[in-house]
mmCIF file of C-alpha atoms in Angstrom:
data_model
loop_
_atom_site.group_PDB
_atom_site.id
_atom_site.type_symbol
_atom_site.label_atom_id
_atom_site.label_comp_id
_atom_site.label_asym_id
_atom_site.label_seq_id
_atom_site.Cartn_x
_atom_site.Cartn_y
_atom_site.Cartn_z
ATOM 1 C CA UNK A 758 -22.666 33.191 -42.699
ATOM 2 C CA UNK A 759 -24.683 30.848 -44.779
ATOM 3 C CA UNK A 760 -21.557 29.226 -45.934
ATOM 4 C CA UNK A 761 -20.458 28.427 -42.483
ATOM 5 C CA UNK A 762 -23.943 26.974 -41.559
ATOM 6 C CA UNK A 763 -23.784 24.735 -44.640
ATOM 7 C CA UNK A 764 -20.178 23.487 -43.935
ATOM 8 C CA UNK A 765 -21.276 22.643 -40.234
ATOM 9 C CA UNK A 766 -24.337 20.736 -41.595
ATOM 10 C CA UNK A 767 -22.135 18.875 -43.734
ATOM 11 C CA UNK A 768 -19.741 17.999 -41.067
ATOM 12 C CA UNK A 769 -22.537 16.782 -38.662
ATOM 13 C CA UNK A 770 -23.945 14.711 -41.387
ATOM 14 C CA UNK A 771 -20.472 13.030 -42.270
ATOM 15 C CA UNK A 772 -20.031 12.441 -38.423
ATOM 16 C CA UNK A 773 -23.379 10.648 -38.260
ATOM 17 C CA UNK A 774 -22.647 8.627 -41.253
ATOM 18 C CA UNK A 775 -19.328 7.354 -39.858
ATOM 19 C CA UNK A 776 -20.932 6.611 -36.428
ATOM 20 C CA UNK A 777 -23.736 4.542 -38.115
ATOM 21 C CA UNK A 778 -21.018 2.714 -40.200
ATOM 22 C CA UNK A 779 -18.849 1.967 -36.995
ATOM 23 C CA UNK A 780 -21.840 0.641 -35.360
ATOM 24 C CA UNK A 781 -22.791 -1.677 -38.300
ATOM 25 C CA UNK A 782 -19.137 -2.968 -38.365
ATOM 26 C CA UNK A 783 -19.223 -3.785 -34.628
ATOM 27 C CA UNK A 784 -22.521 -5.466 -35.100
ATOM 28 C CA UNK A 785 -20.971 -7.556 -37.877
ATOM 29 C CA UNK A 786 -18.049 -8.422 -35.763
ATOM 30 C CA UNK A 787 -20.136 -9.478 -32.833
ATOM 31 C CA UNK A 788 -22.373 -11.768 -35.239
ATOM 32 C CA UNK A 789 -19.113 -13.335 -36.573
ATOM 33 C CA UNK A 790 -18.280 -14.746 -33.022
ATOM 34 C CA UNK A 791 -21.629 -15.894 -32.225
ATOM 35 C CA UNK A 792 -23.157 -19.185 -33.318
ATOM 36 C CA UNK A 793 -26.310 -18.616 -35.604
ATOM 37 C CA UNK A 794 -27.937 -21.804 -34.103
ATOM 38 C CA UNK A 795 -27.550 -21.432 -30.343
ATOM 39 C CA UNK A 796 -25.849 -18.119 -29.859
ATOM 40 C CA UNK A 797 -22.836 -19.779 -28.391
ATOM 41 C CA UNK A 798 -19.257 -18.754 -28.741
ATOM 42 C CA UNK A 799 -17.246 -19.615 -31.949
ATOM 43 C CA UNK A 800 -13.644 -20.997 -31.708
ATOM 44 C CA UNK A 801 -11.159 -21.607 -34.367
ATOM 45 C CA UNK A 802 -9.881 -25.195 -34.955
ATOM 46 C CA UNK A 803 -6.602 -24.380 -36.920
ATOM 47 C CA UNK A 804 -5.491 -28.015 -37.121
ATOM 48 C CA UNK A 805 -8.636 -28.760 -39.217
ATOM 49 C CA UNK A 806 -9.240 -25.394 -40.802
ATOM 50 C CA UNK A 807 -12.702 -24.975 -39.282
ATOM 51 C CA UNK A 808 -14.665 -22.394 -37.121
ATOM 52 C CA UNK A 809 -16.999 -24.393 -34.768
ATOM 53 C CA UNK A 810 -19.399 -23.572 -31.920
ATOM 54 C CA UNK A 811 -17.896 -24.315 -28.632
ATOM 55 C CA UNK A 812 -21.518 -25.197 -27.326
ATOM 56 C CA UNK A 813 -23.402 -27.254 -29.978
ATOM 57 C CA UNK A 814 -20.506 -28.225 -32.281
ATOM 58 C CA UNK A 815 -21.847 -26.668 -35.337
ATOM 59 C CA UNK A 816 -19.185 -26.114 -38.048
ATOM 60 C CA UNK A 817 -19.893 -22.533 -39.208
ATOM 61 C CA UNK A 818 -16.819 -22.216 -41.540
ATOM 62 C CA UNK A 819 -14.461 -24.716 -43.178
ATOM 63 C CA UNK A 820 -11.487 -24.728 -45.384
ATOM 64 C CA UNK A 821 -10.039 -21.571 -43.750
ATOM 65 C CA UNK A 822 -6.703 -20.211 -44.784
ATOM 66 C CA UNK A 823 -3.850 -21.106 -42.679
ATOM 67 C CA UNK A 824 -1.722 -17.918 -42.196
ATOM 68 C CA UNK A 825 0.723 -19.533 -40.090
ATOM 69 C CA UNK A 826 4.012 -21.220 -41.305
ATOM 70 C CA UNK A 827 4.208 -24.560 -43.259
ATOM 71 C CA UNK A 828 6.644 -26.013 -40.696
ATOM 72 C CA UNK A 829 6.337 -27.208 -37.162
ATOM 73 C CA UNK A 830 8.582 -26.839 -34.336
ATOM 74 C CA UNK A 831 8.654 -28.758 -31.151
ATOM 75 C CA UNK A 832 10.987 -26.417 -29.050
ATOM 76 C CA UNK A 833 12.372 -22.983 -29.279
ATOM 77 C CA UNK A 834 15.603 -23.906 -30.703
ATOM 78 C CA UNK A 835 14.035 -25.699 -33.540
ATOM 79 C CA UNK A 836 11.664 -22.807 -34.048
ATOM 80 C CA UNK A 837 14.502 -20.233 -34.265
ATOM 81 C CA UNK A 838 16.332 -22.440 -36.666
ATOM 82 C CA UNK A 839 13.252 -22.838 -39.088
ATOM 83 C CA UNK A 840 11.968 -19.316 -38.811
ATOM 84 C CA UNK A 841 12.835 -17.044 -41.915
ATOM 85 C CA UNK A 842 11.944 -13.785 -40.368
ATOM 86 C CA UNK A 843 15.459 -12.869 -39.067
ATOM 87 C CA UNK A 844 17.823 -14.078 -36.447
ATOM 88 C CA UNK A 845 16.619 -14.001 -32.838
ATOM 89 C CA UNK A 846 18.374 -11.303 -30.626
ATOM 90 C CA UNK A 847 21.390 -12.229 -28.591
ATOM 91 C CA UNK A 848 23.495 -10.979 -25.969
ATOM 92 C CA UNK A 849 26.467 -12.076 -27.748
ATOM 93 C CA UNK A 850 26.488 -9.025 -29.871
ATOM 94 C CA UNK A 851 26.898 -5.477 -28.629
ATOM 95 C CA UNK A 852 23.866 -4.250 -30.545
ATOM 96 C CA UNK A 853 22.064 -7.442 -29.617
ATOM 97 C CA UNK A 854 22.096 -8.579 -33.455
ATOM 98 C CA UNK A 855 19.433 -5.637 -34.526
ATOM 99 C CA UNK A 856 21.738 -3.805 -36.717
ATOM 100 C CA UNK A 857 22.436 -4.679 -40.272
ATOM 101 C CA UNK A 858 25.728 -5.948 -41.870
ATOM 102 C CA UNK A 859 27.209 -5.292 -45.359
ATOM 103 C CA UNK A 860 28.604 -8.506 -46.910
ATOM 104 C CA UNK A 861 32.272 -8.905 -47.829
ATOM 105 C CA UNK A 862 31.482 -10.419 -51.200
ATOM 106 C CA UNK A 863 31.718 -7.761 -53.812
ATOM 107 C CA UNK A 864 28.913 -9.250 -55.873
ATOM 108 C CA UNK A 865 25.456 -7.810 -56.681
ATOM 109 C CA UNK A 866 22.149 -9.526 -56.142
ATOM 110 C CA UNK A 867 22.526 -11.737 -59.306
ATOM 111 C CA UNK A 868 25.985 -12.821 -58.407
ATOM 112 C CA UNK A 869 27.675 -10.598 -60.926
ATOM 113 C CA UNK A 870 31.033 -9.070 -59.763
ATOM 114 C CA UNK A 871 30.966 -5.345 -59.054
ATOM 115 C CA UNK A 872 33.092 -2.793 -61.014
ATOM 116 C CA UNK A 873 35.942 -1.164 -59.306
ATOM 117 C CA UNK A 874 34.020 2.005 -58.625
ATOM 118 C CA UNK A 875 31.130 0.069 -57.105
ATOM 119 C CA UNK A 876 33.745 -1.784 -54.965
ATOM 120 C CA UNK A 877 35.236 1.223 -53.740
ATOM 121 C CA UNK A 878 31.656 2.626 -52.869
ATOM 122 C CA UNK A 879 30.835 -0.545 -51.059
ATOM 123 C CA UNK A 880 34.099 -0.473 -48.989
ATOM 124 C CA UNK A 881 33.221 3.175 -47.843
ATOM 125 C CA UNK A 882 29.733 2.116 -46.935
ATOM 126 C CA UNK A 883 31.179 -0.698 -44.774
ATOM 127 C CA UNK A 884 33.434 1.630 -43.156
ATOM 128 C CA UNK A 885 30.576 4.093 -42.309
ATOM 129 C CA UNK A 886 28.345 1.142 -41.247
ATOM 130 C CA UNK A 887 30.939 -0.054 -38.815
ATOM 131 C CA UNK A 888 31.281 3.478 -37.409
ATOM 132 C CA UNK A 889 27.622 3.787 -36.922
ATOM 133 C CA UNK A 890 27.366 0.478 -35.262
ATOM 134 C CA UNK A 891 29.464 1.470 -32.340
ATOM 135 C CA UNK A 892 28.283 5.156 -31.607
ATOM 136 C CA UNK A 893 30.182 5.872 -28.389
ATOM 137 C CA UNK A 894 32.882 4.482 -26.211
ATOM 138 C CA UNK A 895 30.760 2.154 -24.144
ATOM 139 C CA UNK A 896 29.583 0.279 -27.263
ATOM 140 C CA UNK A 897 33.155 -0.037 -28.512
ATOM 141 C CA UNK A 898 34.047 -1.260 -25.209
ATOM 142 C CA UNK A 899 31.151 -3.828 -25.144
ATOM 143 C CA UNK A 900 32.056 -4.818 -28.682
ATOM 144 C CA UNK A 901 35.670 -5.620 -28.008
ATOM 145 C CA UNK A 902 34.726 -7.419 -24.648
ATOM 146 C CA UNK A 903 32.060 -9.895 -26.204
ATOM 147 C CA UNK A 904 34.446 -10.502 -28.956
ATOM 148 C CA UNK A 905 36.855 -11.740 -26.472
ATOM 149 C CA UNK A 906 34.465 -13.628 -24.363
ATOM 150 C CA UNK A 907 33.378 -15.425 -27.727
ATOM 151 C CA UNK A 908 37.090 -16.273 -28.553
ATOM 152 C CA UNK A 909 37.897 -17.753 -25.137
ATOM 153 C CA UNK A 910 34.653 -19.644 -25.009
ATOM 154 C CA UNK A 911 35.496 -21.300 -28.431
ATOM 155 C CA UNK A 912 38.968 -22.245 -27.251
ATOM 156 C CA UNK A 913 37.454 -23.776 -24.064
ATOM 157 C CA UNK A 914 34.696 -25.434 -25.808
ATOM 158 C CA UNK A 915 31.993 -23.892 -23.668
ATOM 159 C CA UNK A 916 28.417 -24.016 -24.957
ATOM 160 C CA UNK A 917 26.182 -21.184 -26.083
ATOM 161 C CA UNK A 918 24.224 -20.568 -22.861
ATOM 162 C CA UNK A 919 27.612 -19.945 -20.978
ATOM 163 C CA UNK A 920 28.538 -17.357 -23.580
ATOM 164 C CA UNK A 921 25.133 -15.642 -23.132
ATOM 165 C CA UNK A 922 25.498 -15.648 -19.458
ATOM 166 C CA UNK A 923 28.997 -14.372 -19.587
ATOM 167 C CA UNK A 924 27.869 -11.514 -21.814
ATOM 168 C CA UNK A 925 25.031 -10.607 -19.383
ATOM 169 C CA UNK A 926 27.413 -10.522 -16.596
ATOM 170 C CA UNK A 927 29.839 -8.112 -18.557
ATOM 171 C CA UNK A 928 26.845 -5.853 -19.576
ATOM 172 C CA UNK A 929 25.838 -5.594 -15.834
ATOM 173 C CA UNK A 930 29.484 -4.705 -14.897
ATOM 174 C CA UNK A 931 29.642 -2.105 -17.598
ATOM 175 C CA UNK A 932 26.283 -0.670 -16.638
ATOM 176 C CA UNK A 933 27.267 -0.353 -12.962
ATOM 177 C CA UNK A 934 30.571 1.264 -13.830
ATOM 178 C CA UNK A 935 32.885 -1.559 -12.464
ATOM 179 C CA UNK A 936 35.483 -1.180 -15.231
ATOM 180 C CA UNK A 937 37.502 1.852 -14.385
ATOM 181 C CA UNK A 938 40.816 0.761 -13.107
ATOM 182 C CA UNK A 939 40.587 -2.662 -14.697
ATOM 183 C CA UNK A 940 41.160 -3.920 -18.125
ATOM 184 C CA UNK A 941 38.333 -5.057 -20.551
ATOM 185 C CA UNK A 942 40.022 -8.443 -21.140
ATOM 186 C CA UNK A 943 40.286 -9.049 -17.209
ATOM 187 C CA UNK A 944 36.617 -8.254 -16.626
ATOM 188 C CA UNK A 945 35.529 -10.333 -19.749
ATOM 189 C CA UNK A 946 37.557 -13.264 -18.392
ATOM 190 C CA UNK A 947 36.126 -12.869 -15.043
ATOM 191 C CA UNK A 948 32.605 -12.887 -16.392
ATOM 192 C CA UNK A 949 33.445 -15.994 -18.505
ATOM 193 C CA UNK A 950 34.775 -17.948 -15.485
ATOM 194 C CA UNK A 951 31.748 -16.987 -13.365
ATOM 195 C CA UNK A 952 29.264 -18.016 -16.031
ATOM 196 C CA UNK A 953 31.101 -21.431 -16.416
ATOM 197 C CA UNK A 954 30.881 -21.808 -12.700
ATOM 198 C CA UNK A 955 27.144 -20.887 -12.648
ATOM 199 C CA UNK A 956 26.334 -23.362 -15.566
ATOM 200 C CA UNK A 957 27.885 -26.326 -14.070
ATOM 201 C CA UNK A 958 30.587 -26.607 -16.594
ATOM 202 C CA UNK A 959 33.492 -24.929 -14.731
ATOM 203 C CA UNK A 960 36.950 -24.530 -16.161
ATOM 204 C CA UNK A 961 40.070 -24.436 -13.891
ATOM 205 C CA UNK A 962 41.967 -21.129 -13.474
ATOM 206 C CA UNK A 963 45.045 -22.652 -15.354
ATOM 207 C CA UNK A 964 42.716 -23.354 -18.310
ATOM 208 C CA UNK A 965 41.276 -20.082 -18.277
ATOM 209 C CA UNK A 966 44.688 -18.380 -18.066
ATOM 210 C CA UNK A 967 45.963 -20.433 -21.018
ATOM 211 C CA UNK A 968 43.403 -18.819 -23.300
ATOM 212 C CA UNK A 969 43.117 -15.505 -21.632
ATOM 213 C CA UNK A 970 45.162 -12.317 -22.122
ATOM 214 C CA UNK A 971 45.603 -11.734 -18.456
ATOM 215 C CA UNK A 972 47.548 -13.680 -15.743
ATOM 216 C CA UNK A 973 46.178 -15.578 -12.934
ATOM 217 C CA UNK A 974 46.557 -13.133 -10.264
ATOM 218 C CA UNK A 975 44.537 -10.307 -12.361
ATOM 219 C CA UNK A 976 41.941 -12.859 -13.060
ATOM 220 C CA UNK A 977 41.382 -14.031 -9.581
ATOM 221 C CA UNK A 978 41.302 -10.391 -8.253
ATOM 222 C CA UNK A 979 38.893 -9.133 -10.746
ATOM 223 C CA UNK A 980 36.781 -12.236 -10.380
ATOM 224 C CA UNK A 981 36.324 -11.656 -6.667
ATOM 225 C CA UNK A 982 35.558 -8.054 -7.254
ATOM 226 C CA UNK A 983 32.851 -8.767 -9.947
ATOM 227 C CA UNK A 984 31.074 -11.339 -7.983
ATOM 228 C CA UNK A 985 31.098 -9.218 -4.871
ATOM 229 C CA UNK A 986 29.818 -6.120 -6.405
ATOM 230 C CA UNK A 987 27.178 -7.715 -8.718
ATOM 231 C CA UNK A 988 26.231 -10.235 -5.773
ATOM 232 C CA UNK A 989 26.442 -13.208 -8.097
ATOM 233 C CA UNK A 990 25.496 -16.631 -6.614
ATOM 234 C CA UNK A 991 28.325 -18.911 -7.689
ATOM 235 C CA UNK A 992 28.636 -22.244 -5.555
ATOM 236 C CA UNK A 993 31.924 -23.711 -4.906
ATOM 237 C CA UNK A 994 33.350 -25.799 -7.710
ATOM 238 C CA UNK A 995 32.137 -29.480 -7.429
ATOM 239 C CA UNK A 996 34.768 -31.954 -8.468
ATOM 240 C CA UNK A 997 32.256 -34.177 -10.021
ATOM 241 C CA UNK A 998 31.681 -31.411 -12.588
ATOM 242 C CA UNK A 999 34.920 -31.996 -14.079
ATOM 243 C CA UNK A 1000 34.698 -35.995 -14.329
ATOM 244 C CA UNK A 1001 32.617 -36.169 -17.452
ATOM 245 C CA UNK A 1002 35.144 -33.918 -19.534
ATOM 246 C CA UNK A 1003 38.154 -35.779 -18.155
ATOM 247 C CA UNK A 1004 36.716 -39.161 -18.811
ATOM 248 C CA UNK A 1005 35.515 -38.280 -22.341
ATOM 249 C CA UNK A 1006 39.153 -36.840 -23.272
ATOM 250 C CA UNK A 1007 40.703 -40.053 -21.901
ATOM 251 C CA UNK A 1008 38.291 -42.356 -23.554
ATOM 252 C CA UNK A 1009 37.167 -43.967 -20.589
ATOM 253 C CA UNK A 1010 33.938 -46.180 -20.192
ATOM 254 C CA UNK A 1011 30.964 -45.163 -18.575
ATOM 255 C CA UNK A 1012 31.551 -47.553 -15.707
ATOM 256 C CA UNK A 1013 34.969 -45.981 -15.088
ATOM 257 C CA UNK A 1014 33.105 -42.459 -14.993
ATOM 258 C CA UNK A 1015 30.555 -43.888 -12.548
ATOM 259 C CA UNK A 1016 33.388 -45.174 -10.312
ATOM 260 C CA UNK A 1017 35.015 -41.896 -10.459
ATOM 261 C CA UNK A 1018 31.808 -40.206 -9.290
ATOM 262 C CA UNK A 1019 31.453 -42.695 -6.435
ATOM 263 C CA UNK A 1020 34.937 -42.102 -5.202
ATOM 264 C CA UNK A 1021 34.290 -38.400 -4.941
ATOM 265 C CA UNK A 1022 31.017 -38.913 -3.044
ATOM 266 C CA UNK A 1023 32.741 -41.017 -0.675
ATOM 267 C CA UNK A 1024 35.560 -38.425 -0.233
ATOM 268 C CA UNK A 1025 32.894 -35.884 0.489
ATOM 269 C CA UNK A 1026 31.342 -38.203 3.030
ATOM 270 C CA UNK A 1027 34.712 -38.602 4.705
ATOM 271 C CA UNK A 1028 35.462 -34.844 4.423
ATOM 272 C CA UNK A 1029 38.755 -35.223 2.884
ATOM 273 C CA UNK A 1030 37.759 -32.930 -0.015
ATOM 274 C CA UNK A 1031 37.916 -29.693 2.103
ATOM 275 C CA UNK A 1032 40.740 -27.408 1.407
ATOM 276 C CA UNK A 1033 41.866 -29.334 -1.817
ATOM 277 C CA UNK A 1034 41.625 -28.295 -5.423
ATOM 278 C CA UNK A 1035 38.506 -29.771 -6.896
ATOM 279 C CA UNK A 1036 40.447 -30.174 -10.348
ATOM 280 C CA UNK A 1037 43.067 -32.265 -8.617
ATOM 281 C CA UNK A 1038 40.532 -34.404 -6.914
ATOM 282 C CA UNK A 1039 38.637 -35.024 -10.002
ATOM 283 C CA UNK A 1040 41.777 -36.049 -11.981
ATOM 284 C CA UNK A 1041 42.901 -38.263 -9.180
ATOM 285 C CA UNK A 1042 39.265 -39.924 -8.974
ATOM 286 C CA UNK A 1043 39.447 -40.477 -12.815
ATOM 287 C CA UNK A 1044 42.847 -42.271 -12.437
ATOM 288 C CA UNK A 1045 41.851 -44.261 -9.558
ATOM 289 C CA UNK A 1046 38.552 -45.378 -11.260
ATOM 290 C CA UNK A 1047 40.532 -46.473 -14.410
ATOM 291 C CA UNK A 1048 42.672 -48.551 -12.212
ATOM 292 C CA UNK A 1049 39.611 -50.001 -10.611
ATOM 293 C CA UNK A 1050 37.914 -50.864 -13.983
ATOM 294 C CA UNK A 1051 41.196 -52.350 -15.569
ATOM 295 C CA UNK A 1052 41.328 -49.470 -18.149
ATOM 296 C CA UNK A 1053 44.990 -48.444 -19.213
ATOM 297 C CA UNK A 1054 45.571 -44.771 -18.367
ATOM 298 C CA UNK A 1055 48.783 -43.340 -17.130
ATOM 299 C CA UNK A 1056 49.374 -40.518 -14.682
ATOM 300 C CA UNK A 1057 51.100 -38.461 -17.437
ATOM 301 C CA UNK A 1058 48.031 -38.662 -19.607
ATOM 302 C CA UNK A 1059 45.481 -37.745 -16.779
ATOM 303 C CA UNK A 1060 47.909 -34.676 -15.899
ATOM 304 C CA UNK A 1061 48.050 -33.509 -19.362
ATOM 305 C CA UNK A 1062 44.141 -33.708 -19.808
ATOM 306 C CA UNK A 1063 43.513 -32.057 -16.341
ATOM 307 C CA UNK A 1064 46.507 -29.628 -16.243
ATOM 308 C CA UNK A 1065 47.587 -30.797 -12.945
ATOM 309 C CA UNK A 1066 50.846 -32.273 -11.722
ATOM 310 C CA UNK A 1067 51.390 -36.063 -11.504
ATOM 311 C CA UNK A 1068 52.520 -35.482 -7.756
ATOM 312 C CA UNK A 1069 49.136 -34.060 -7.098
ATOM 313 C CA UNK A 1070 47.317 -37.135 -8.742
ATOM 314 C CA UNK A 1071 49.476 -39.689 -6.952
ATOM 315 C CA UNK A 1072 48.754 -38.034 -3.504
ATOM 316 C CA UNK A 1073 45.159 -37.418 -3.976
ATOM 317 C CA UNK A 1074 44.247 -40.882 -5.547
ATOM 318 C CA UNK A 1075 45.895 -42.563 -2.549
ATOM 319 C CA UNK A 1076 43.465 -40.553 -0.161
ATOM 320 C CA UNK A 1077 40.486 -41.333 -2.431
ATOM 321 C CA UNK A 1078 41.248 -45.093 -2.279
ATOM 322 C CA UNK A 1079 41.885 -45.130 1.452
ATOM 323 C CA UNK A 1080 38.414 -43.214 1.978
ATOM 324 C CA UNK A 1081 36.904 -45.869 -0.343
ATOM 325 C CA UNK A 1082 38.300 -48.631 1.757
ATOM 326 C CA UNK A 1083 37.163 -46.987 5.004
ATOM 327 C CA UNK A 1084 33.625 -46.325 3.417
ATOM 328 C CA UNK A 1085 33.169 -50.110 2.330
ATOM 329 C CA UNK A 1086 32.622 -51.700 -0.958
ATOM 330 C CA UNK A 1087 31.771 -49.553 -4.067
ATOM 331 C CA UNK A 1088 28.127 -49.008 -4.663
#
């Protein structure tokens, strides 16, 4: 019984000691954030390495340690590029880039070549690491689709934001179980086509079909299904969105590009663009603008760049010039 009382007494004493120590720490913490002169709030001026009072301006501490990075960044892209704590997460990888990779170089940390036994061991580790990265069929599906999206986007010269958007669209389609009865390549191509339209950098169906592993009929059918089921907001393609790419590929001047845009605006005002292919209208506008600015471009060159027939270009550019004459002098 006496041992029990002694043990309880010791525990109570330790508890009181810990409580007093906690109170002292909290009081010291409060004193650190209070000005010793006026009792005002202290703030840290990291640019000068000082701690000053916000009320009276007293410098309480100086030459403090800067625990931030030694570099400066002015936007998120520059911050990601300069950071040395690992790559940011991305939707372009099935695991969002959070898993590890074992390099293909058969060298150790000092750059020395591995022995044959070590190379065999590393190859086995790579195999198992790859198997663990894709644990189920959905992850294997996602890995294949995202690789397909990246391949097609690279072939079409689409920017990073379009690839990210296409990856998000495909992930949504996979999570909402839209893939049964449809090919992985078809849904991936439809997601990329929709993402390009949403980002204002559209590609024609013929361009998409040229780099895809599905035909145009399957692509259009899958695209309509994905847009309808996911309720994506995709505006009709604007012919003006194709003009900069066509003008750049043909080496036209800024004046010709401006004239092409003006021709298309006049066509919209005259309502002759309704029911016509935006790619054909854009190609015809670029060709007509080149004629108006005395720049040498042939119909076959425009046809090759825009992937439309020369007949379409001839028909559309005459309609554009007629609408221009009816609308008055170029702005």
